[in-house]
């Protein structure tokens, strides 16, 4: 059975459309950490008793060195909260310009234009104050040490680094952090129907920098042609939000994966458990972020929410499922 809960945002966030571009969330000790994919900020919403509100906005540039400065969007697509840190990951993707309906004559020219925005290519780790859980100055993996820099010779993924994310190019859309590992889920590429999850070990390099401390591992999951749209921890397992890698509405489902002792390689469908089939709309209500709540329920937020999800108070409705 689906329940709904309101996430209420302030005027500035509504003006920048954060509430309609939610891409990631994690529970905090008092509410939710959330992020949209159109800004260089992240937000905290406090549980008030009947909704999440009392929003606080945190600018990424106050906590890490952003490659392109404080104004360019970071396209945050994943959040993790583990080991006393808040982790944020950008999409690491290129983007192709959109065709504008009001100017179709320039459509072909726009489709030929691919843009690289350096703030998208970050993996950030921010210490959380143990008393207040407020973020502190942290560290970042970016630039010459970025994740994509480590993949430039990868036999599976390197060919996709030059493709925009929505063209089945390289596109990060989820992160889970365990005591020893960082798992990064890819929306794309999907290789002959197999989605990709990267397993990393990240360590402090000093002076506000992170680095990969050993070779990464690759896991290829049979998600039936879908990519990873978000991830969250589920005890010793991971829950994957599986959805289209291309510009499609659905299908979308939640799948449970138990990495176990597997070093790397293919994960067939019979090692994955479908937990939920999620609702989605036509041109709207695209499931984009999920998190486990402390009571075990699963909260899901939607990109491009339908008008029915927008509340009179300027909030947006998330779905909550019992699993």
PDB file of N, CA and C in Angstrom, residues 11-103:
ATOM      1  N   UNK A  11      10.770  29.459  -0.556  1.00  0.00           N
ATOM      2  CA  UNK A  11      10.493  30.168  -1.803  1.00  0.00           C
ATOM      3  C   UNK A  11      11.671  30.097  -2.776  1.00  0.00           C
ATOM      4  N   UNK A  12      12.904  30.263  -2.258  1.00  0.00           N
ATOM      5  CA  UNK A  12      14.075  30.257  -3.136  1.00  0.00           C
ATOM      6  C   UNK A  12      14.239  28.911  -3.830  1.00  0.00           C
ATOM      7  N   UNK A  13      14.032  27.817  -3.108  1.00  0.00           N
ATOM      8  CA  UNK A  13      14.171  26.497  -3.719  1.00  0.00           C
ATOM      9  C   UNK A  13      13.062  26.221  -4.715  1.00  0.00           C
ATOM     10  N   UNK A  14      11.874  26.732  -4.436  1.00  0.00           N
ATOM     11  CA  UNK A  14      10.787  26.570  -5.411  1.00  0.00           C
ATOM     12  C   UNK A  14      11.084  27.389  -6.667  1.00  0.00           C
ATOM     13  N   UNK A  15      11.668  28.574  -6.470  1.00  0.00           N
ATOM     14  CA  UNK A  15      12.004  29.414  -7.623  1.00  0.00           C
ATOM     15  C   UNK A  15      13.061  28.764  -8.503  1.00  0.00           C
ATOM     16  N   UNK A  16      14.002  28.047  -7.880  1.00  0.00           N
ATOM     17  CA  UNK A  16      15.042  27.353  -8.648  1.00  0.00           C
ATOM     18  C   UNK A  16      14.609  25.944  -9.053  1.00  0.00           C
ATOM     19  N   UNK A  17      13.371  25.579  -8.714  1.00  0.00           N
ATOM     20  CA  UNK A  17      12.740  24.318  -9.114  1.00  0.00           C
ATOM     21  C   UNK A  17      13.417  23.090  -8.511  1.00  0.00           C
ATOM     22  N   UNK A  18      14.049  23.277  -7.349  1.00  0.00           N
ATOM     23  CA  UNK A  18      14.633  22.119  -6.671  1.00  0.00           C
ATOM     24  C   UNK A  18      13.564  21.083  -6.360  1.00  0.00           C
ATOM     25  N   UNK A  19      12.388  21.531  -5.943  1.00  0.00           N
ATOM     26  CA  UNK A  19      11.336  20.604  -5.522  1.00  0.00           C
ATOM     27  C   UNK A  19      10.797  19.761  -6.674  1.00  0.00           C
ATOM     28  N   UNK A  20      10.989  20.216  -7.917  1.00  0.00           N
ATOM     29  CA  UNK A  20      10.529  19.432  -9.066  1.00  0.00           C
ATOM     30  C   UNK A  20      11.678  18.727  -9.788  1.00  0.00           C
ATOM     31  N   UNK A  21      12.873  18.830  -9.237  1.00  0.00           N
ATOM     32  CA  UNK A  21      14.050  18.166  -9.823  1.00  0.00           C
ATOM     33  C   UNK A  21      14.805  17.356  -8.782  1.00  0.00           C
ATOM     34  N   UNK A  22      14.094  16.770  -7.835  1.00  0.00           N
ATOM     35  CA  UNK A  22      14.752  15.989  -6.787  1.00  0.00           C
ATOM     36  C   UNK A  22      15.405  14.755  -7.388  1.00  0.00           C
ATOM     37  N   UNK A  23      16.635  14.500  -6.958  1.00  0.00           N
ATOM     38  CA  UNK A  23      17.392  13.388  -7.538  1.00  0.00           C
ATOM     39  C   UNK A  23      17.967  12.440  -6.495  1.00  0.00           C
ATOM     40  N   UNK A  24      18.006  12.837  -5.212  1.00  0.00           N
ATOM     41  CA  UNK A  24      18.648  11.992  -4.199  1.00  0.00           C
ATOM     42  C   UNK A  24      18.147  12.385  -2.827  1.00  0.00           C
ATOM     43  N   UNK A  25      18.139  11.413  -1.915  1.00  0.00           N
ATOM     44  CA  UNK A  25      17.783  11.697  -0.522  1.00  0.00           C
ATOM     45  C   UNK A  25      18.336  10.617   0.396  1.00  0.00           C
ATOM     46  N   UNK A  26      18.548  11.000   1.656  1.00  0.00           N
ATOM     47  CA  UNK A  26      18.936  10.094   2.721  1.00  0.00           C
ATOM     48  C   UNK A  26      18.335  10.598   4.024  1.00  0.00           C
ATOM     49  N   UNK A  27      17.996   9.682   4.894  1.00  0.00           N
ATOM     50  CA  UNK A  27      17.473  10.095   6.194  1.00  0.00           C
ATOM     51  C   UNK A  27      18.602  10.629   7.063  1.00  0.00           C
ATOM     52  N   UNK A  28      18.304  11.672   7.828  1.00  0.00           N
ATOM     53  CA  UNK A  28      19.226  12.194   8.839  1.00  0.00           C
ATOM     54  C   UNK A  28      18.665  11.843  10.212  1.00  0.00           C
ATOM     55  N   UNK A  29      19.330  12.285  11.270  1.00  0.00           N
ATOM     56  CA  UNK A  29      18.839  11.995  12.617  1.00  0.00           C
ATOM     57  C   UNK A  29      17.561  12.762  12.928  1.00  0.00           C
ATOM     58  N   UNK A  30      17.285  13.849  12.184  1.00  0.00           N
ATOM     59  CA  UNK A  30      16.110  14.666  12.459  1.00  0.00           C
ATOM     60  C   UNK A  30      15.188  14.834  11.258  1.00  0.00           C
ATOM     61  N   UNK A  31      15.545  14.312  10.115  1.00  0.00           N
ATOM     62  CA  UNK A  31      14.720  14.498   8.929  1.00  0.00           C
ATOM     63  C   UNK A  31      15.316  13.866   7.708  1.00  0.00           C
ATOM     64  N   UNK A  32      15.507  14.667   6.656  1.00  0.00           N
ATOM     65  CA  UNK A  32      16.028  14.157   5.393  1.00  0.00           C
ATOM     66  C   UNK A  32      17.085  15.106   4.835  1.00  0.00           C
ATOM     67  N   UNK A  33      18.146  14.526   4.288  1.00  0.00           N
ATOM     68  CA  UNK A  33      19.024  15.246   3.373  1.00  0.00           C
ATOM     69  C   UNK A  33      18.480  15.013   1.971  1.00  0.00           C
ATOM     70  N   UNK A  34      18.356  16.077   1.171  1.00  0.00           N
ATOM     71  CA  UNK A  34      17.865  15.938  -0.193  1.00  0.00           C
ATOM     72  C   UNK A  34      18.731  16.780  -1.115  1.00  0.00           C
ATOM     73  N   UNK A  35      18.714  16.432  -2.391  1.00  0.00           N
ATOM     74  CA  UNK A  35      19.450  17.204  -3.401  1.00  0.00           C
ATOM     75  C   UNK A  35      18.676  17.181  -4.703  1.00  0.00           C
ATOM     76  N   UNK A  36      18.759  18.285  -5.429  1.00  0.00           N
ATOM     77  CA  UNK A  36      18.231  18.353  -6.779  1.00  0.00           C
ATOM     78  C   UNK A  36      19.377  18.355  -7.769  1.00  0.00           C
ATOM     79  N   UNK A  37      19.059  18.172  -9.037  1.00  0.00           N
ATOM     80  CA  UNK A  37      20.129  18.047 -10.036  1.00  0.00           C
ATOM     81  C   UNK A  37      20.322  19.308 -10.872  1.00  0.00           C
ATOM     82  N   UNK A  38      19.782  20.451 -10.400  1.00  0.00           N
ATOM     83  CA  UNK A  38      19.897  21.678 -11.178  1.00  0.00           C
ATOM     84  C   UNK A  38      20.647  22.788 -10.442  1.00  0.00           C
ATOM     85  N   UNK A  39      21.233  22.485  -9.281  1.00  0.00           N
ATOM     86  CA  UNK A  39      21.909  23.515  -8.488  1.00  0.00           C
ATOM     87  C   UNK A  39      23.272  23.004  -8.030  1.00  0.00           C
ATOM     88  N   UNK A  40      23.978  23.835  -7.288  1.00  0.00           N
ATOM     89  CA  UNK A  40      25.229  23.429  -6.636  1.00  0.00           C
ATOM     90  C   UNK A  40      25.038  23.491  -5.128  1.00  0.00           C
ATOM     91  N   UNK A  41      23.919  22.933  -4.678  1.00  0.00           N
ATOM     92  CA  UNK A  41      23.586  22.963  -3.254  1.00  0.00           C
ATOM     93  C   UNK A  41      22.944  21.649  -2.856  1.00  0.00           C
ATOM     94  N   UNK A  42      22.769  21.473  -1.559  1.00  0.00           N
ATOM     95  CA  UNK A  42      21.980  20.376  -1.025  1.00  0.00           C
ATOM     96  C   UNK A  42      21.164  20.931   0.128  1.00  0.00           C
ATOM     97  N   UNK A  43      20.122  20.201   0.530  1.00  0.00           N
ATOM     98  CA  UNK A  43      19.164  20.745   1.486  1.00  0.00           C
ATOM     99  C   UNK A  43      18.942  19.775   2.640  1.00  0.00           C
ATOM    100  N   UNK A  44      18.512  20.343   3.766  1.00  0.00           N
ATOM    101  CA  UNK A  44      18.049  19.514   4.875  1.00  0.00           C
ATOM    102  C   UNK A  44      16.620  19.888   5.211  1.00  0.00           C
ATOM    103  N   UNK A  45      15.765  18.879   5.338  1.00  0.00           N
ATOM    104  CA  UNK A  45      14.382  19.059   5.745  1.00  0.00           C
ATOM    105  C   UNK A  45      14.171  18.351   7.075  1.00  0.00           C
ATOM    106  N   UNK A  46      13.539  19.035   8.032  1.00  0.00           N
ATOM    107  CA  UNK A  46      13.296  18.488   9.366  1.00  0.00           C
ATOM    108  C   UNK A  46      11.887  17.912   9.444  1.00  0.00           C
ATOM    109  N   UNK A  47      11.757  16.783  10.126  1.00  0.00           N
ATOM    110  CA  UNK A  47      10.439  16.190  10.333  1.00  0.00           C
ATOM    111  C   UNK A  47       9.693  17.018  11.377  1.00  0.00           C
ATOM    112  N   UNK A  48       8.545  17.558  11.000  1.00  0.00           N
ATOM    113  CA  UNK A  48       7.798  18.455  11.874  1.00  0.00           C
ATOM    114  C   UNK A  48       6.656  17.769  12.612  1.00  0.00           C
ATOM    115  N   UNK A  49       6.402  16.515  12.296  1.00  0.00           N
ATOM    116  CA  UNK A  49       5.291  15.793  12.896  1.00  0.00           C
ATOM    117  C   UNK A  49       4.265  15.361  11.872  1.00  0.00           C
ATOM    118  N   UNK A  50       4.098  16.155  10.803  1.00  0.00           N
ATOM    119  CA  UNK A  50       3.193  15.744   9.732  1.00  0.00           C
ATOM    120  C   UNK A  50       3.754  16.012   8.341  1.00  0.00           C
ATOM    121  N   UNK A  51       4.930  16.633   8.259  1.00  0.00           N
ATOM    122  CA  UNK A  51       5.592  16.812   6.968  1.00  0.00           C
ATOM    123  C   UNK A  51       7.076  17.097   7.214  1.00  0.00           C
ATOM    124  N   UNK A  52       7.854  17.043   6.138  1.00  0.00           N
ATOM    125  CA  UNK A  52       9.256  17.455   6.196  1.00  0.00           C
ATOM    126  C   UNK A  52       9.331  18.909   5.742  1.00  0.00           C
ATOM    127  N   UNK A  53       9.908  19.762   6.587  1.00  0.00           N
ATOM    128  CA  UNK A  53       9.975  21.178   6.269  1.00  0.00           C
ATOM    129  C   UNK A  53      11.140  21.851   6.979  1.00  0.00           C
ATOM    130  N   UNK A  54      10.946  23.120   7.368  1.00  0.00           N
ATOM    131  CA  UNK A  54      12.016  23.901   8.005  1.00  0.00           C
ATOM    132  C   UNK A  54      13.320  23.756   7.228  1.00  0.00           C
ATOM    133  N   UNK A  55      13.242  23.992   5.946  1.00  0.00           N
ATOM    134  CA  UNK A  55      14.367  23.726   5.052  1.00  0.00           C
ATOM    135  C   UNK A  55      15.579  24.589   5.370  1.00  0.00           C
ATOM    136  N   UNK A  56      16.758  23.965   5.265  1.00  0.00           N
ATOM    137  CA  UNK A  56      18.034  24.676   5.310  1.00  0.00           C
ATOM    138  C   UNK A  56      18.811  24.322   4.053  1.00  0.00           C
ATOM    139  N   UNK A  57      19.378  25.326   3.408  1.00  0.00           N
ATOM    140  CA  UNK A  57      20.148  25.131   2.183  1.00  0.00           C
ATOM    141  C   UNK A  57      21.635  25.246   2.487  1.00  0.00           C
ATOM    142  N   UNK A  58      22.429  24.330   1.927  1.00  0.00           N
ATOM    143  CA  UNK A  58      23.883  24.312   2.106  1.00  0.00           C
ATOM    144  C   UNK A  58      24.527  24.388   0.727  1.00  0.00           C
ATOM    145  N   UNK A  59      25.388  25.372   0.537  1.00  0.00           N
ATOM    146  CA  UNK A  59      26.064  25.553  -0.741  1.00  0.00           C
ATOM    147  C   UNK A  59      27.321  24.686  -0.776  1.00  0.00           C
ATOM    148  N   UNK A  60      27.453  23.878  -1.818  1.00  0.00           N
ATOM    149  CA  UNK A  60      28.588  22.966  -1.919  1.00  0.00           C
ATOM    150  C   UNK A  60      29.926  23.700  -1.849  1.00  0.00           C
ATOM    151  N   UNK A  61      29.986  24.887  -2.444  1.00  0.00           N
ATOM    152  CA  UNK A  61      31.247  25.631  -2.487  1.00  0.00           C
ATOM    153  C   UNK A  61      31.735  26.046  -1.111  1.00  0.00           C
ATOM    154  N   UNK A  62      30.850  26.023  -0.103  1.00  0.00           N
ATOM    155  CA  UNK A  62      31.268  26.338   1.264  1.00  0.00           C
ATOM    156  C   UNK A  62      31.999  25.173   1.922  1.00  0.00           C
ATOM    157  N   UNK A  63      31.970  23.993   1.290  1.00  0.00           N
ATOM    158  CA  UNK A  63      32.487  22.788   1.932  1.00  0.00           C
ATOM    159  C   UNK A  63      33.576  22.076   1.134  1.00  0.00           C
ATOM    160  N   UNK A  64      33.587  22.283  -0.179  1.00  0.00           N
ATOM    161  CA  UNK A  64      34.623  21.685  -1.021  1.00  0.00           C
ATOM    162  C   UNK A  64      35.008  22.687  -2.100  1.00  0.00           C
ATOM    163  N   UNK A  65      36.131  22.430  -2.746  1.00  0.00           N
ATOM    164  CA  UNK A  65      36.545  23.236  -3.894  1.00  0.00           C
ATOM    165  C   UNK A  65      35.845  22.697  -5.137  1.00  0.00           C
ATOM    166  N   UNK A  66      34.948  23.491  -5.696  1.00  0.00           N
ATOM    167  CA  UNK A  66      34.243  23.089  -6.908  1.00  0.00           C
ATOM    168  C   UNK A  66      35.078  23.452  -8.133  1.00  0.00           C
ATOM    169  N   UNK A  67      35.274  22.536  -9.060  1.00  0.00           N
ATOM    170  CA  UNK A  67      36.143  22.795 -10.214  1.00  0.00           C
ATOM    171  C   UNK A  67      35.733  24.009 -11.039  1.00  0.00           C
ATOM    172  N   UNK A  68      34.413  24.237 -11.178  1.00  0.00           N
ATOM    173  CA  UNK A  68      33.941  25.343 -12.010  1.00  0.00           C
ATOM    174  C   UNK A  68      33.384  26.496 -11.191  1.00  0.00           C
ATOM    175  N   UNK A  69      33.656  26.511  -9.889  1.00  0.00           N
ATOM    176  CA  UNK A  69      33.191  27.606  -9.068  1.00  0.00           C
ATOM    177  C   UNK A  69      31.808  27.376  -8.492  1.00  0.00           C
ATOM    178  N   UNK A  70      31.334  28.310  -7.669  1.00  0.00           N
ATOM    179  CA  UNK A  70      30.135  28.087  -6.863  1.00  0.00           C
ATOM    180  C   UNK A  70      28.810  28.173  -7.613  1.00  0.00           C
ATOM    181  N   UNK A  71      28.782  28.747  -8.810  1.00  0.00           N
ATOM    182  CA  UNK A  71      27.507  29.013  -9.474  1.00  0.00           C
ATOM    183  C   UNK A  71      27.052  27.888 -10.399  1.00  0.00           C
ATOM    184  N   UNK A  72      27.992  27.217 -11.061  1.00  0.00           N
ATOM    185  CA  UNK A  72      27.611  26.171 -12.012  1.00  0.00           C
ATOM    186  C   UNK A  72      26.999  24.984 -11.286  1.00  0.00           C
ATOM    187  N   UNK A  73      25.958  24.400 -11.880  1.00  0.00           N
ATOM    188  CA  UNK A  73      25.293  23.260 -11.246  1.00  0.00           C
ATOM    189  C   UNK A  73      26.233  22.074 -11.099  1.00  0.00           C
ATOM    190  N   UNK A  74      25.997  21.274 -10.056  1.00  0.00           N
ATOM    191  CA  UNK A  74      26.820  20.098  -9.799  1.00  0.00           C
ATOM    192  C   UNK A  74      26.108  18.807 -10.192  1.00  0.00           C
ATOM    193  N   UNK A  75      24.823  18.899 -10.551  1.00  0.00           N
ATOM    194  CA  UNK A  75      24.070  17.727 -10.996  1.00  0.00           C
ATOM    195  C   UNK A  75      24.219  16.581  -9.987  1.00  0.00           C
ATOM    196  N   UNK A  76      23.950  16.876  -8.719  1.00  0.00           N
ATOM    197  CA  UNK A  76      24.056  15.849  -7.680  1.00  0.00           C
ATOM    198  C   UNK A  76      22.999  14.779  -7.922  1.00  0.00           C
ATOM    199  N   UNK A  77      23.445  13.539  -8.066  1.00  0.00           N
ATOM    200  CA  UNK A  77      22.556  12.424  -8.380  1.00  0.00           C
ATOM    201  C   UNK A  77      22.536  11.346  -7.310  1.00  0.00           C
ATOM    202  N   UNK A  78      23.353  11.487  -6.270  1.00  0.00           N
ATOM    203  CA  UNK A  78      23.351  10.477  -5.218  1.00  0.00           C
ATOM    204  C   UNK A  78      23.829  11.052  -3.899  1.00  0.00           C
ATOM    205  N   UNK A  79      23.218  10.600  -2.804  1.00  0.00           N
ATOM    206  CA  UNK A  79      23.606  10.961  -1.443  1.00  0.00           C
ATOM    207  C   UNK A  79      23.801   9.684  -0.638  1.00  0.00           C
ATOM    208  N   UNK A  80      24.762   9.715   0.270  1.00  0.00           N
ATOM    209  CA  UNK A  80      24.955   8.613   1.214  1.00  0.00           C
ATOM    210  C   UNK A  80      25.311   9.208   2.567  1.00  0.00           C
ATOM    211  N   UNK A  81      24.886   8.542   3.613  1.00  0.00           N
ATOM    212  CA  UNK A  81      25.206   8.963   4.982  1.00  0.00           C
ATOM    213  C   UNK A  81      25.746   7.737   5.708  1.00  0.00           C
ATOM    214  N   UNK A  82      27.054   7.770   6.017  1.00  0.00           N
ATOM    215  CA  UNK A  82      27.681   6.595   6.619  1.00  0.00           C
ATOM    216  C   UNK A  82      28.975   6.991   7.303  1.00  0.00           C
ATOM    217  N   UNK A  83      29.280   6.300   8.389  1.00  0.00           N
ATOM    218  CA  UNK A  83      30.567   6.446   9.071  1.00  0.00           C
ATOM    219  C   UNK A  83      30.839   7.885   9.506  1.00  0.00           C
ATOM    220  N   UNK A  84      29.767   8.644   9.821  1.00  0.00           N
ATOM    221  CA  UNK A  84      29.934  10.014  10.272  1.00  0.00           C
ATOM    222  C   UNK A  84      30.121  11.020   9.159  1.00  0.00           C
ATOM    223  N   UNK A  85      29.853  10.625   7.918  1.00  0.00           N
ATOM    224  CA  UNK A  85      30.022  11.511   6.768  1.00  0.00           C
ATOM    225  C   UNK A  85      28.743  11.576   5.941  1.00  0.00           C
ATOM    226  N   UNK A  86      28.577  12.698   5.253  1.00  0.00           N
ATOM    227  CA  UNK A  86      27.604  12.815   4.183  1.00  0.00           C
ATOM    228  C   UNK A  86      28.376  12.814   2.867  1.00  0.00           C
ATOM    229  N   UNK A  87      28.001  11.918   1.964  1.00  0.00           N
ATOM    230  CA  UNK A  87      28.642  11.786   0.662  1.00  0.00           C
ATOM    231  C   UNK A  87      27.700  12.319  -0.409  1.00  0.00           C
ATOM    232  N   UNK A  88      28.259  12.987  -1.404  1.00  0.00           N
ATOM    233  CA  UNK A  88      27.486  13.489  -2.539  1.00  0.00           C
ATOM    234  C   UNK A  88      28.243  13.154  -3.822  1.00  0.00           C
ATOM    235  N   UNK A  89      27.523  12.700  -4.834  1.00  0.00           N
ATOM    236  CA  UNK A  89      28.176  12.362  -6.095  1.00  0.00           C
ATOM    237  C   UNK A  89      27.454  13.046  -7.245  1.00  0.00           C
ATOM    238  N   UNK A  90      28.235  13.663  -8.135  1.00  0.00           N
ATOM    239  CA  UNK A  90      27.691  14.243  -9.354  1.00  0.00           C
ATOM    240  C   UNK A  90      27.505  13.186 -10.421  1.00  0.00           C
ATOM    241  N   UNK A  91      26.810  13.560 -11.481  1.00  0.00           N
ATOM    242  CA  UNK A  91      26.486  12.585 -12.519  1.00  0.00           C
ATOM    243  C   UNK A  91      27.698  12.131 -13.314  1.00  0.00           C
ATOM    244  N   UNK A  92      28.789  12.940 -13.343  1.00  0.00           N
ATOM    245  CA  UNK A  92      29.965  12.624 -14.159  1.00  0.00           C
ATOM    246  C   UNK A  92      29.590  12.445 -15.624  1.00  0.00           C
ATOM    247  N   UNK A  93      28.558  13.149 -16.075  1.00  0.00           N
ATOM    248  CA  UNK A  93      28.077  12.937 -17.443  1.00  0.00           C
ATOM    249  C   UNK A  93      28.185  14.203 -18.281  1.00  0.00           C
ATOM    250  N   UNK A  94      28.317  13.991 -19.574  1.00  0.00           N
ATOM    251  CA  UNK A  94      28.168  15.067 -20.542  1.00  0.00           C
ATOM    252  C   UNK A  94      26.683  15.261 -20.831  1.00  0.00           C
ATOM    253  N   UNK A  95      26.331  16.419 -21.371  1.00  0.00           N
ATOM    254  CA  UNK A  95      24.924  16.611 -21.732  1.00  0.00           C
ATOM    255  C   UNK A  95      24.814  17.182 -23.142  1.00  0.00           C
ATOM    256  N   UNK A  96      23.792  16.719 -23.831  1.00  0.00           N
ATOM    257  CA  UNK A  96      23.472  17.218 -25.173  1.00  0.00           C
ATOM    258  C   UNK A  96      22.369  18.276 -25.031  1.00  0.00           C
ATOM    259  N   UNK A  97      22.494  19.361 -25.763  1.00  0.00           N
ATOM    260  CA  UNK A  97      21.503  20.426 -25.650  1.00  0.00           C
ATOM    261  C   UNK A  97      20.136  19.946 -26.134  1.00  0.00           C
ATOM    262  N   UNK A  98      19.103  20.498 -25.505  1.00  0.00           N
ATOM    263  CA  UNK A  98      17.737  20.113 -25.832  1.00  0.00           C
ATOM    264  C   UNK A  98      17.214  20.884 -27.036  1.00  0.00           C
ATOM    265  N   UNK A  99      16.280  20.246 -27.742  1.00  0.00           N
ATOM    266  CA  UNK A  99      15.537  20.941 -28.792  1.00  0.00           C
ATOM    267  C   UNK A  99      14.433  21.752 -28.124  1.00  0.00           C
ATOM    268  N   UNK A 100      14.343  23.042 -28.455  1.00  0.00           N
ATOM    269  CA  UNK A 100      13.323  23.902 -27.882  1.00  0.00           C
ATOM    270  C   UNK A 100      12.131  23.988 -28.821  1.00  0.00           C
ATOM    271  N   UNK A 101      10.950  23.728 -28.270  1.00  0.00           N
ATOM    272  CA  UNK A 101       9.746  23.724 -29.109  1.00  0.00           C
ATOM    273  C   UNK A 101       9.475  25.090 -29.723  1.00  0.00           C
ATOM    274  N   UNK A 102       9.899  26.161 -29.056  1.00  0.00           N
ATOM    275  CA  UNK A 102       9.641  27.498 -29.584  1.00  0.00           C
ATOM    276  C   UNK A 102      10.629  27.894 -30.686  1.00  0.00           C
ATOM    277  N   UNK A 103      11.678  27.093 -30.871  1.00  0.00           N
ATOM    278  CA  UNK A 103      12.685  27.425 -31.883  1.00  0.00           C
ATOM    279  C   UNK A 103      13.150  26.151 -32.582  1.00  0.00           C
TER     280      UNK A 103
END
